[in-house]
Each structure stands twice: as structure tokens, then as C-alpha cells.
Coordinates of C-alpha atoms in Angstrom, one line a residue:
X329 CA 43.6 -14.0 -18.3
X330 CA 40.2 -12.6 -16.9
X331 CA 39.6 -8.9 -16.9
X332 CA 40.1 -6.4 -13.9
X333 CA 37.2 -5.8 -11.7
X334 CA 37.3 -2.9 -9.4
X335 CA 35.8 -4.9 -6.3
X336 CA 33.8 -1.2 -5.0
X337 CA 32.7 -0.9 -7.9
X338 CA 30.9 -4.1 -8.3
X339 CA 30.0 -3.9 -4.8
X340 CA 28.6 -1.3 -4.9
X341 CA 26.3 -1.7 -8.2
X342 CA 25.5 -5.3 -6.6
X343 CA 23.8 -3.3 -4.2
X344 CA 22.3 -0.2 -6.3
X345 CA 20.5 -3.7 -8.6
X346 CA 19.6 -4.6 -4.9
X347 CA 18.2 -1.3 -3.9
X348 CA 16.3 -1.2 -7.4
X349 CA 14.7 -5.0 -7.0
X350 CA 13.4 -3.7 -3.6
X351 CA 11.8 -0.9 -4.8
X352 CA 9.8 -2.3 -7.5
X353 CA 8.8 -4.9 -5.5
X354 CA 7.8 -2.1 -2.9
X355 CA 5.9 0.1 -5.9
X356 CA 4.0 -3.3 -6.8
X357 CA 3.1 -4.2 -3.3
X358 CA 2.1 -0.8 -2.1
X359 CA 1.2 1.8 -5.0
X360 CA -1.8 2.6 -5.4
X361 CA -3.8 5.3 -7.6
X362 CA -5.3 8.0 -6.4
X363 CA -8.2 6.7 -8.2
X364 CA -8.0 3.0 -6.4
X365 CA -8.0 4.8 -3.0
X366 CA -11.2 7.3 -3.5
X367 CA -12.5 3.7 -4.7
X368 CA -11.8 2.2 -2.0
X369 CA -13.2 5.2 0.5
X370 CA -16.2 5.1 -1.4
X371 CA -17.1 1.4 -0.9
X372 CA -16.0 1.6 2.9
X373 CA -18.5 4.7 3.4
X374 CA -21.2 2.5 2.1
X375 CA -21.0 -0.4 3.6
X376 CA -20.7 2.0 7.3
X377 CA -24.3 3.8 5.9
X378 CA -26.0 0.1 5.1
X379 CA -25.0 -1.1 8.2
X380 CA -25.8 2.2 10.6
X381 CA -29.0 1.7 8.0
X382 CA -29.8 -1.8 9.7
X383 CA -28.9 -0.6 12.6
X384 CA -32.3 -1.7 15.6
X385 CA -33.4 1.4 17.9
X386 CA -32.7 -0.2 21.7
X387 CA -34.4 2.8 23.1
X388 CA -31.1 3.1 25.1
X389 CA -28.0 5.7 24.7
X390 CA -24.7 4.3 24.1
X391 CA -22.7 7.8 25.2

């Protein structure tokens, strides 16, 4: 004969393996390093100065 299974039991570490597969897949998707934002910042501030850089004088306000 098979063995006894506690049927909460298995439910319920179905869904901890569940809860676990989501939150890898979570870490993966959105983790980043502190490093990989300033990064990020960085790059976005530069490519804002080059452009404001480039920028032609209308003459006009925009306010």
C-alpha cells in the first residue's frame, strides 16, 4: 500500500513552493542594486543636460 499523506499538509507546502517560485521570479524581474539605479540616474541626467544643451533660443518664454 502507498504511504499516508496529510492532505493540509501537502496543500499547504504546494503552496509555500508556489509562494517561493513567485518570489524569485519577482527578485529576478525587479531587483536591482543600488549601484544599477545610481547608474541608471546618472545616464538619465545626461542625456536631460545634452538635450537642454541643444536646446535653440526662440526668444520666447514658455512659463
Amino acid at each position: 500500500m502507498g504511504d499516508v499523506v496529510n492532505l493540509r499538509l501537502a496543500r499547504k507546502a504546494k503552496a509555500r513552493d508556489a509562494a517561493q517560485g513567485q518570489a524569485a521570479s519577482n527578485r529576478a524581474k525587479f531587483g536591482r542594486t543600488k549601484t544599477e539605479k545610481q547608474r541608471d540616474a546618472r545616464e538619465t541626467a545626461r542625456a536631460e543636460r545634452l538635450l537642454e544643451g541643444a536646446r535653440r533660443d526662440t526668444g520666447r518664454e514658455t512659463d
